[in-house]
Coordinates of C-alpha atoms and ligand atoms in Angstrom, one line a residue:
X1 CA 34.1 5.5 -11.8
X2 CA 32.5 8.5 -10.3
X3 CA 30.5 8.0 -6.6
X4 CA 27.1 8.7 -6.8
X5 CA 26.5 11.2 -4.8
X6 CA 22.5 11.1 -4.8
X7 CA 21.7 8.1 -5.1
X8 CA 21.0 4.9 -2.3
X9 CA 22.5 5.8 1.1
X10 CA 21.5 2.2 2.1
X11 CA 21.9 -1.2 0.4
X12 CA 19.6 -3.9 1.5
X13 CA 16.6 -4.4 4.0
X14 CA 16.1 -1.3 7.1
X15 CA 16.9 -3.0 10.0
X16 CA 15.4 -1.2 12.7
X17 CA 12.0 -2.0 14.6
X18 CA 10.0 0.4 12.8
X19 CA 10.6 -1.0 9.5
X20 CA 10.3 -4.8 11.2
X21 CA 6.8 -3.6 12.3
X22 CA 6.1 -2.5 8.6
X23 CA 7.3 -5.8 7.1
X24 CA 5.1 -7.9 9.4
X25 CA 2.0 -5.6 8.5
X26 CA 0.6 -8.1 6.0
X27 CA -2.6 -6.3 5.2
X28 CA -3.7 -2.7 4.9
X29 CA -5.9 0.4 3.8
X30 CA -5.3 3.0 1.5
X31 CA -8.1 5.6 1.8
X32 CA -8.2 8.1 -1.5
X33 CA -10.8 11.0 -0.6
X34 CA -11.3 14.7 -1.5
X35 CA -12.5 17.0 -4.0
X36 CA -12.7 14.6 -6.7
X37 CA -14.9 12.5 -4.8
X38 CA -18.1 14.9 -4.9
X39 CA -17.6 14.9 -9.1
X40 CA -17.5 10.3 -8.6
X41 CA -16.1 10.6 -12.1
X42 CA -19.1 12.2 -13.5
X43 CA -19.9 16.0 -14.9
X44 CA -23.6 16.8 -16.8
X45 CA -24.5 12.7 -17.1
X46 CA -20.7 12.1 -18.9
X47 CA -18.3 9.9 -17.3
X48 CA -14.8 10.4 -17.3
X49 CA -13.2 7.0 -18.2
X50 CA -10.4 7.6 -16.3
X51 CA -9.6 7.5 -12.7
X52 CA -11.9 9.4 -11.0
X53 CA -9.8 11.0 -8.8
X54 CA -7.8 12.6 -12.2
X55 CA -11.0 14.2 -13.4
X56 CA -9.9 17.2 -12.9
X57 CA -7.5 16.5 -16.3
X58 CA -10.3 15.4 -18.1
X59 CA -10.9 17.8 -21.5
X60 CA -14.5 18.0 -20.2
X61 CA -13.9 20.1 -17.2
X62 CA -13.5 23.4 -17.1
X63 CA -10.7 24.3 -14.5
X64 CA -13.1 27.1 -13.3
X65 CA -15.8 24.2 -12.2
X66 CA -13.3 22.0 -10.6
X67 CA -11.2 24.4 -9.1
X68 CA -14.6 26.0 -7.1
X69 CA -16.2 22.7 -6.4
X70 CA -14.2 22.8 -3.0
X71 CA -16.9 25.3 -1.8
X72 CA -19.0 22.1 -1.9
X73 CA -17.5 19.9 -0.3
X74 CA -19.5 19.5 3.1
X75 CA -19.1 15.7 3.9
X76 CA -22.1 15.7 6.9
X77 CA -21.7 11.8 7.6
X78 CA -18.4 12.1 8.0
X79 CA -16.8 10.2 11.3
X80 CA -13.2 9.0 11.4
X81 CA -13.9 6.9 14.0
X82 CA -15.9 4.7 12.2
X83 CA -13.6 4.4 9.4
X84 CA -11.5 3.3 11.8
X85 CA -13.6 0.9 13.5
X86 CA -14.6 -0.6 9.7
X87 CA -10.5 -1.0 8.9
X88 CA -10.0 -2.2 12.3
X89 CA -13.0 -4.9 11.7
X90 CA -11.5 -5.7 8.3
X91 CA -8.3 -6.9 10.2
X92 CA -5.6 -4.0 8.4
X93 CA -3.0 -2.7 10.5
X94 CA -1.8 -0.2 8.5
X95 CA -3.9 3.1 6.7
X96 CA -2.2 5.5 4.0
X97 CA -4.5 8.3 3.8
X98 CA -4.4 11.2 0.8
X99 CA -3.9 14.7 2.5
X100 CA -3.3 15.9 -0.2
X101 CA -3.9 14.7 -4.5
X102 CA -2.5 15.7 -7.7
X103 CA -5.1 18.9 -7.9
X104 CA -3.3 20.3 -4.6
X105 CA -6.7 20.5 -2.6
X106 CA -5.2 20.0 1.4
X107 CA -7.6 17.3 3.7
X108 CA -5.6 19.8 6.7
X109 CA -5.8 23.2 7.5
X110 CA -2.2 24.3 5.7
X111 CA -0.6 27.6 6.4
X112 CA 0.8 27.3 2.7
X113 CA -1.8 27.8 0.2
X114 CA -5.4 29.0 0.8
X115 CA -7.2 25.7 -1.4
X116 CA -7.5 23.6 1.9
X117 CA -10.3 22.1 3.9
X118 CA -10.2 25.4 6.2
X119 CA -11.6 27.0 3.5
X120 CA -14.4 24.9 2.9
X121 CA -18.1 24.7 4.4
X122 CA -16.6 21.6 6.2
X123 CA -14.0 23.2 8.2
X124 CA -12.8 20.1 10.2
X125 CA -9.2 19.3 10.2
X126 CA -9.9 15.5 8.3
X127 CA -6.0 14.5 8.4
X128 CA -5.9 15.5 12.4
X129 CA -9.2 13.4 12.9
X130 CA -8.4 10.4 10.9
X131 CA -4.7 10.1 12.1
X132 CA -6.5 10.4 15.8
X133 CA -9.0 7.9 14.9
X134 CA -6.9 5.3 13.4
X135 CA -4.5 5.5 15.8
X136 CA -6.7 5.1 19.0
X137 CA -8.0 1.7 16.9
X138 CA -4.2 0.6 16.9
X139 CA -3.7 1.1 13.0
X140 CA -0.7 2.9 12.0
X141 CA -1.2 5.7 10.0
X142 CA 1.0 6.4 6.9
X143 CA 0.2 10.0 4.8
X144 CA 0.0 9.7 1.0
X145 CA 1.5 13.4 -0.3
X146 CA 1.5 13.8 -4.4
X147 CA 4.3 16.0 -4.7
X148 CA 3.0 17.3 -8.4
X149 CA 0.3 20.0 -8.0
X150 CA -2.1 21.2 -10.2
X151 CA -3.3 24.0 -8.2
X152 CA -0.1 25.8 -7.4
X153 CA 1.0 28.4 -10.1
X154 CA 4.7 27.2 -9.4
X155 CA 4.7 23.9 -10.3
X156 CA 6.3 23.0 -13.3
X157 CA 6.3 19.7 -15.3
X158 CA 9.8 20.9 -16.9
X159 CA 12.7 22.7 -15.8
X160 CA 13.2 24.8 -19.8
X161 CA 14.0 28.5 -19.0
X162 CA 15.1 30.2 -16.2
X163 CA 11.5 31.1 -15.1
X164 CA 10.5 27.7 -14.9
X165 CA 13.5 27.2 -12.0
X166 CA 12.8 29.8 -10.4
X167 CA 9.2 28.8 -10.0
X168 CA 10.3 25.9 -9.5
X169 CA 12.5 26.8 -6.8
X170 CA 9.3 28.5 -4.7
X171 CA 7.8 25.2 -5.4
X172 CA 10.4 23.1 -3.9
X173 CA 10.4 25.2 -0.5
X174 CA 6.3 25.3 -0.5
X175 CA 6.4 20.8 -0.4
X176 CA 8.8 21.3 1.9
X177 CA 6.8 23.4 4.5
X178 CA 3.6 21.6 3.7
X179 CA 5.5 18.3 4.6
X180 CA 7.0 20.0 8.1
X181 CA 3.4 20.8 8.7
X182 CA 2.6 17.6 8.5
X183 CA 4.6 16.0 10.2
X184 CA 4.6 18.7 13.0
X185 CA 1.0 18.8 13.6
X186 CA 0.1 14.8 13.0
X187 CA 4.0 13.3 15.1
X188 CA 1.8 9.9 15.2
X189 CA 2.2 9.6 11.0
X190 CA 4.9 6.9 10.7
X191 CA 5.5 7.2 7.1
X192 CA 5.0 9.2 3.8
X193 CA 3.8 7.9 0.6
X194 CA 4.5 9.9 -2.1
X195 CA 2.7 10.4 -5.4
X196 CA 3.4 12.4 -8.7
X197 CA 6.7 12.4 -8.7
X198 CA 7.2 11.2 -12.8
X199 CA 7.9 14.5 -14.1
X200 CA 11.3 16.1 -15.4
X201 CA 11.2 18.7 -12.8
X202 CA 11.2 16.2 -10.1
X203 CA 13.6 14.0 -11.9
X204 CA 15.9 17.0 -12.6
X205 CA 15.9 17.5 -8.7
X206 CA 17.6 14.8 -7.6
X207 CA 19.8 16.3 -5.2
X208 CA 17.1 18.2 -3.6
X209 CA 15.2 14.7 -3.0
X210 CA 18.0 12.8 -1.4
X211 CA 18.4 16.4 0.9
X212 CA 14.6 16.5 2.0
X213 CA 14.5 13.0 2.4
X214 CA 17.1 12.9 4.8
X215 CA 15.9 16.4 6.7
X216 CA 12.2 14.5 6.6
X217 CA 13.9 11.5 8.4
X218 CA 16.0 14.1 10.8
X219 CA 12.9 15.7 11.6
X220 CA 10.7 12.4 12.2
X221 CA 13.1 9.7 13.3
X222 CA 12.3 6.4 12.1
X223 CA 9.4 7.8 9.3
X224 CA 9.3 5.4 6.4
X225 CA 9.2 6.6 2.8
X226 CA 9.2 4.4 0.0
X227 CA 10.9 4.7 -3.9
X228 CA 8.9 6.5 -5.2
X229 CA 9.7 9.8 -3.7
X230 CA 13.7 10.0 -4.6
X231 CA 15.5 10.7 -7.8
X232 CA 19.6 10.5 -8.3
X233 CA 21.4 13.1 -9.9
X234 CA 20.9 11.4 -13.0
X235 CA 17.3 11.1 -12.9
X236 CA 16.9 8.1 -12.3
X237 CA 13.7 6.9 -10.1
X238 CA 13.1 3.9 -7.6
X239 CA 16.8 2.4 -8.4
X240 CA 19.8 4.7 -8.7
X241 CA 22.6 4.6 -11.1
X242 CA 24.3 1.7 -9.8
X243 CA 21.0 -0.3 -9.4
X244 CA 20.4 0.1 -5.6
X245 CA 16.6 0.8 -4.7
X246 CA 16.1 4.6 -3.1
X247 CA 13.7 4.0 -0.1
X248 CA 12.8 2.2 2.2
X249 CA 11.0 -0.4 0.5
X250 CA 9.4 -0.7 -3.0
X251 CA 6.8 1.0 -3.8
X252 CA 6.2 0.5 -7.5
X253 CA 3.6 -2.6 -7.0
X254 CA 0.4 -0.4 -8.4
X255 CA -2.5 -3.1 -9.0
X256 CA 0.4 -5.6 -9.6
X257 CA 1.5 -8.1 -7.7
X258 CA 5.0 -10.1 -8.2
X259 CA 5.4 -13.2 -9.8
X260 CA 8.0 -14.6 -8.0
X261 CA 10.3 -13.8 -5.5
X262 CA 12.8 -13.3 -7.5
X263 CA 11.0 -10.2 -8.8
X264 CA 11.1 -8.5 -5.7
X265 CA 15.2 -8.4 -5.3
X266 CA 15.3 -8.9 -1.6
X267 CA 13.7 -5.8 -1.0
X268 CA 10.7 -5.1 1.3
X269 CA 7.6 -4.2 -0.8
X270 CA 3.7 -3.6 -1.0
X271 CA 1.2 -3.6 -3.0
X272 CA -1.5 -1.4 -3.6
X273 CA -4.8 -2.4 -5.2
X274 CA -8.2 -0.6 -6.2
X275 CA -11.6 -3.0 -6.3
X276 CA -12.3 -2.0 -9.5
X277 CA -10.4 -2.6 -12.2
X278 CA -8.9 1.1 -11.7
X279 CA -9.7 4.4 -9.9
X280 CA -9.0 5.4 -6.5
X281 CA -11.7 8.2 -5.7
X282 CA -15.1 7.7 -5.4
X283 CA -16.9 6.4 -8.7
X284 CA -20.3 6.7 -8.9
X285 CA -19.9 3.8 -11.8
X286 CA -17.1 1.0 -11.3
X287 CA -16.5 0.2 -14.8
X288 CA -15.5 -3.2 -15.6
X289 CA -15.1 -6.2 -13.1
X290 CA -15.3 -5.4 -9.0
X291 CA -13.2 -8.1 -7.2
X292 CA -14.6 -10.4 -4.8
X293 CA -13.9 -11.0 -1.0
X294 CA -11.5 -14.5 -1.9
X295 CA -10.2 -12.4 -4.7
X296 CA -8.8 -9.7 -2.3
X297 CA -8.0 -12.8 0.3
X298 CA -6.1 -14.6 -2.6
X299 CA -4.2 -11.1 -3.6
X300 CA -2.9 -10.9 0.3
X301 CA -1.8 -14.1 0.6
X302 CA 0.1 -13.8 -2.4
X303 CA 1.5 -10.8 -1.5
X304 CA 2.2 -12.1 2.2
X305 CA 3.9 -15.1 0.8
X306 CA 6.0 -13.6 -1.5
X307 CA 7.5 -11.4 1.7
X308 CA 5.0 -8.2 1.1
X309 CA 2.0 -6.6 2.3
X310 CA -1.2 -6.2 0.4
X311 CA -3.0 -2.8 0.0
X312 CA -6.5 -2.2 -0.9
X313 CA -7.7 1.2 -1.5
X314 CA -11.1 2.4 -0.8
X315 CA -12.7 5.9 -1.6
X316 CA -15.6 7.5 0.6
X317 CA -18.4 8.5 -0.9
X318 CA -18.8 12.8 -0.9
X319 CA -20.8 12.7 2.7
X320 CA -18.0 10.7 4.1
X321 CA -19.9 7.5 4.0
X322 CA -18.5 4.2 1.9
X323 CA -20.2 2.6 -1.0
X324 CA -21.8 -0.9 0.2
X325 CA -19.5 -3.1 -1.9
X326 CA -16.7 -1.7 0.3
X327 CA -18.5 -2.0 3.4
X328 CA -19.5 -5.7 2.3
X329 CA -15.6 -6.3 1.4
X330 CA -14.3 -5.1 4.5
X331 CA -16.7 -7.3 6.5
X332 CA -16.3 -10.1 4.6
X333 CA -12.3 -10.1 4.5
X334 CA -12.1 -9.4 8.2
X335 CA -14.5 -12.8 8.8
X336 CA -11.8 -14.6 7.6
X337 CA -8.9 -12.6 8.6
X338 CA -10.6 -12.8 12.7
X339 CA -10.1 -16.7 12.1
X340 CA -6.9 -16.8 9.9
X341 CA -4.6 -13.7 10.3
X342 CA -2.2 -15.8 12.2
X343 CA -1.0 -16.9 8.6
X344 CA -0.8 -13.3 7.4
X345 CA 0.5 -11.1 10.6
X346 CA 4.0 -10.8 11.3
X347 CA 4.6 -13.5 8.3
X348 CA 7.1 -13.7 5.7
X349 CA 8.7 -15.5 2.3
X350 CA 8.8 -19.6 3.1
X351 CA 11.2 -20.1 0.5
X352 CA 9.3 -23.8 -0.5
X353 CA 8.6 -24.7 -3.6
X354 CA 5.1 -23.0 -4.6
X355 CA 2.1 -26.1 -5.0
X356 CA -1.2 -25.5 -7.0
X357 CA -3.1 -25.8 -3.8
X358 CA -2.1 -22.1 -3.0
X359 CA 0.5 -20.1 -1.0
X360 CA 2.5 -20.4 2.3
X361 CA 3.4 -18.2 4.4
X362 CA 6.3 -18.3 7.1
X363 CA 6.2 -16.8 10.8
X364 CA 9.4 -14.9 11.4
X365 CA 11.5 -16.3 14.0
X366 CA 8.4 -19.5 14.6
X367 CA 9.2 -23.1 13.4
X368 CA 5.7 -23.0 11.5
X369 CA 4.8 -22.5 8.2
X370 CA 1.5 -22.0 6.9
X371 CA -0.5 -23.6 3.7
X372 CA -3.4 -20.7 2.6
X373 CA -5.3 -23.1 0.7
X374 CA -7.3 -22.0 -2.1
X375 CA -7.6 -24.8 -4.4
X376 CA -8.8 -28.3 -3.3
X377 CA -7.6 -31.1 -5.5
X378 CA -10.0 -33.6 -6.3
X379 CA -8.3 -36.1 -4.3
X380 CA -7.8 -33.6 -2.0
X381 CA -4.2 -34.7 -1.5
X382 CA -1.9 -31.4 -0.6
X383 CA 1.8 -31.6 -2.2
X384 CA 4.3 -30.5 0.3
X385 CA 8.3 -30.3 -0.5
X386 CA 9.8 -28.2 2.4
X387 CA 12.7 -26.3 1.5
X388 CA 16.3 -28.2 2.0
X389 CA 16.8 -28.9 5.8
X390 CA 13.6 -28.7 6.9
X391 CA 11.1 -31.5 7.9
X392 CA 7.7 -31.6 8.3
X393 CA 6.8 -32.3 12.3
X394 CA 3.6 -32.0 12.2
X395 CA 0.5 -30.8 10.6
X396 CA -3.0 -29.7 11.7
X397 CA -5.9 -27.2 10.5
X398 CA -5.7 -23.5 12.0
X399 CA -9.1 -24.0 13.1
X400 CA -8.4 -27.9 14.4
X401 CA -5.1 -27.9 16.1
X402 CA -5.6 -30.8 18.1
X403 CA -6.7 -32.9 14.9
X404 CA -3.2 -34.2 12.9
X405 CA -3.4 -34.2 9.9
X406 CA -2.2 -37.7 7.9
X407 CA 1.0 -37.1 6.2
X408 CA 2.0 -39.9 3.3
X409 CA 6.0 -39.2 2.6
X410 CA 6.3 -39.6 -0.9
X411 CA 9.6 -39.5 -2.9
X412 CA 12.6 -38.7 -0.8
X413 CA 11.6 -34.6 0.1
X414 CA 7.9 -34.6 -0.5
X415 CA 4.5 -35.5 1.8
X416 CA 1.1 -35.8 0.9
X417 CA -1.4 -34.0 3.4
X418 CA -4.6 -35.8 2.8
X419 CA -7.7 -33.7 3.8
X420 CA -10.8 -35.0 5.4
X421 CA -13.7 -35.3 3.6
X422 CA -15.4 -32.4 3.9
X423 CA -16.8 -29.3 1.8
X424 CA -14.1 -26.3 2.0
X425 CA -16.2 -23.4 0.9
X426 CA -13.6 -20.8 2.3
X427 CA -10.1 -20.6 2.1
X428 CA -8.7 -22.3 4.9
X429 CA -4.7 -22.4 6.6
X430 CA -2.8 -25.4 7.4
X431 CA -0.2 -25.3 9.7
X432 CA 3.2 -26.9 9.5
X433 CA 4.8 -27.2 12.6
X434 CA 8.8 -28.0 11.0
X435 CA 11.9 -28.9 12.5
X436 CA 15.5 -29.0 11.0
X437 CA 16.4 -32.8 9.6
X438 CA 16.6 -34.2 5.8
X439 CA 18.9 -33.3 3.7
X440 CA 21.3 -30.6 4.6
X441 CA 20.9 -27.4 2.4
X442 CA 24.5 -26.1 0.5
X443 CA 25.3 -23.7 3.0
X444 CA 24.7 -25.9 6.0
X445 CA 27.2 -28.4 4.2
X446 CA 29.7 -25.5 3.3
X447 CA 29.7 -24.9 7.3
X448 CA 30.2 -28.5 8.6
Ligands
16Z1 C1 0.2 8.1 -14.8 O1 -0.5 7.1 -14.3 C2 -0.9 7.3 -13.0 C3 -0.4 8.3 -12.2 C4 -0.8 8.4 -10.9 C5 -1.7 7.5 -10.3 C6 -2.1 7.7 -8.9 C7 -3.6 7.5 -8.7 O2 -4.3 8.7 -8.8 C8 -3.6 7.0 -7.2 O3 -3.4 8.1 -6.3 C9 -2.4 6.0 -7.3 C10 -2.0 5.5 -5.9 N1 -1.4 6.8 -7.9 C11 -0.3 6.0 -8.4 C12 -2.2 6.5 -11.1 C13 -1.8 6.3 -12.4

């Protein structure tokens, strides 16, 4: 059978520190700002019931009004480091941060095209001061890129005639130079997350993504860029040909989160999640349901324990300020992540059997395992059935370690924790202090 040429140059999990830093993230921030965000999904008392930052697609716009609103946009409260200061609060350690969306509008001064924030009344390099700002507050900063462009003349959706490729071609070597720049003028970005990268010119170009991938990673050293930026030479996108995942982790977890671990084929993975039911700009209405603080707690402990990291996106308001329901969110999560991020940081997969009661969560290289309880039982007895080879040492609240927790062996693998009486209002972490014992597990026979 013929080798694929463009396709996964690595099978399995990045080994190297930068990607070990990424895996043990456990909770971050995507930020989705720019023109779109003045419109808030609104034109002349209509709303676009869309995603507010596609508005720009809707029939209801006229290019001519979208394409000039940029001359407006003159965010005065503006100030990256409080953003930063508000993420750093909310306990993320990780920000992906649009420079530049699908309507080609650049949050940095690029050398490339002329429809960037130099050209604006606001004039301030917002990439250079966010990427400052975020990294003085210790949160790594990862730039979100949408390949597809709206505004540049050269981009095609379909390579057809020869016109289209060589548009197509100018196109290829523009997102090239624009991503240089990038990286060039902003060396603290440690990864790329790319967007708009569906259509059958992109697809077409699979060669050209495995080269600028590997150039990108040449240029920047450890950078990490997930599956949705590549394409094989067949067109295929996140898993090649021979069903090996392109990137360095897996990035198609939009507003979805994994069932199981099997679902997540040993790769590494996030998720990213709106509050709303959908949009990622600023929306002046949030149609449908907003999710709560324990919601978005719930969502990153499901996404911790099932070896991930959990995302959630929020989008400034026009004058650089955030709505209060993200303010309120950010405060409240990072409440609970102050007392309980040692369950979430630097964790991973447990591998035990999943219990009602809620998730667990597994320190790399630590004997301890967590419980993120989220679901008292009325007789507030916790099931616990540690994976083969592992015992149960000891047990104690997070917030009580000097308090054991009562452990009642059941059948032959299993324990009861019983809780004290008392009123859990918040989710609350366990910890499981284990040690090797009990029955061995396959392999361990197999090596005896
Ligand atoms: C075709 O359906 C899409 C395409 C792109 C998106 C974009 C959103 O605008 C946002 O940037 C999200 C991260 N991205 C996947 C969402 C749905």
């Amino acid at each position: 059978p013929k080798v694929l040429q463009h396709g996964a140059h690595r099978v399995g999990k990045r080994t190297d520190v930068e990607m070990a830093t990424w895996r043990g993230y456990g909770m971050g921030q995507f930020i989705h700002w720019g023109v779109y965000s003045l419109f808030g999904g609104e034109l002349n008392g209509n709303y676009y019931n869309g995603a507010a930052e596609w508005i720009r697609s809707w029939k209801d716009m006229p290019n001519g009004v979208y394409d000039s609103a940029y001359k407006q946009f003159n965010p005065s409260s503006f100030d990256a480091t409080q953003w930063a200061k508000m993420a750093k609060q909310m306990g993320v350690r990780y920000v992906t941060f649009t420079t530049k969306h699908h309507d080609g509008f650049c949050l940095w001064p690029s050398k490339y095209t002329d429809y960037t924030i130099a050209n604006s009344p606001c004039k301030k390099d917002i990439v250079k001061q966010v990427v400052d700002a975020y990294t003085k507050e210790g949160i790594d900063v990862y730039l979100y890129f949408s390949i597809m462009d709206w505004h540049n003349p050269d981009w095609r959706y379909d390579l057809k005639t020869k016109e289209d490729s060589v548009a197509f071609e100018r196109f290829k070597l523009f997102t090239k130079k624009q991503l240089t720049e990038l990286l060039q003028q902003y060396p603290q970005t440690k990864g790329l997350w790319f967007d708009g990268t569906w259509d059958n010119s992109w697809k077409k170009s699979g060669a050209f993504t495995d080269t600028l991938e590997q150039y990108l990673k040449t240029l920047h050293p450890g950078l990490i860029i997930g599956s949705r930026f590549r394409a094989d030479e067949f067109g295929n996108r996140h898993v090649d040909a021979t069903g090996v995942l392109m990137g360095d982790y897996e990035q198609g977890w939009e507003r979805k989160i994994p069932k199981t671990y099997a679902d997540v084929h040993g790769n590494d993975w996030d998720c990213v999640m709106t509050i709303p039911e959908n949009g990622w700009g600023y929306q002046k209405k949030w149609l449908g349901h907003w999710k709560t603080t324990n919601e978005i707690l719930e969502m990153t402990a499901q996404c911790v324990s099932l070896g991930g990291n959990f995302v959630l996106n929020f989008g400034p308001k026009p004058d650089g300020t955030f709505r209060p329901e993200e303010v309120e969110i950010a405060k409240e999560a990072g409440e609970w992540m102050k007392i309980n991020n040692a369950a979430i940081y630097n964790c991973e997969y447990a591998g035990w059997e999943k219990q009602d009661w809620g998730y667990y969560t597994k320190k790399t290289n630590e004997n301890k395992v967590y419980m993120i309880v989220f679901n008292v039982p009325v007789s507030r007895s916790l099931k616990v059935k540690p994976s083969k080879n592992t015992l149960v040492d000891k047990a104690y609240l997070l917030t009580a370690p000097g308090k054991t927790l009562s452990l009642e062996k059941l059948d032959y693998d299993a324990s009861f924790i019983q809780l004290p009486s008392a009123q859990y209002k918040q989710p609350f972490v366990i910890v499981l202090e284990t040690k090797e014992g009990g029955e061995k597990s396959d392999e361990q026979k197999a090596k005896t």
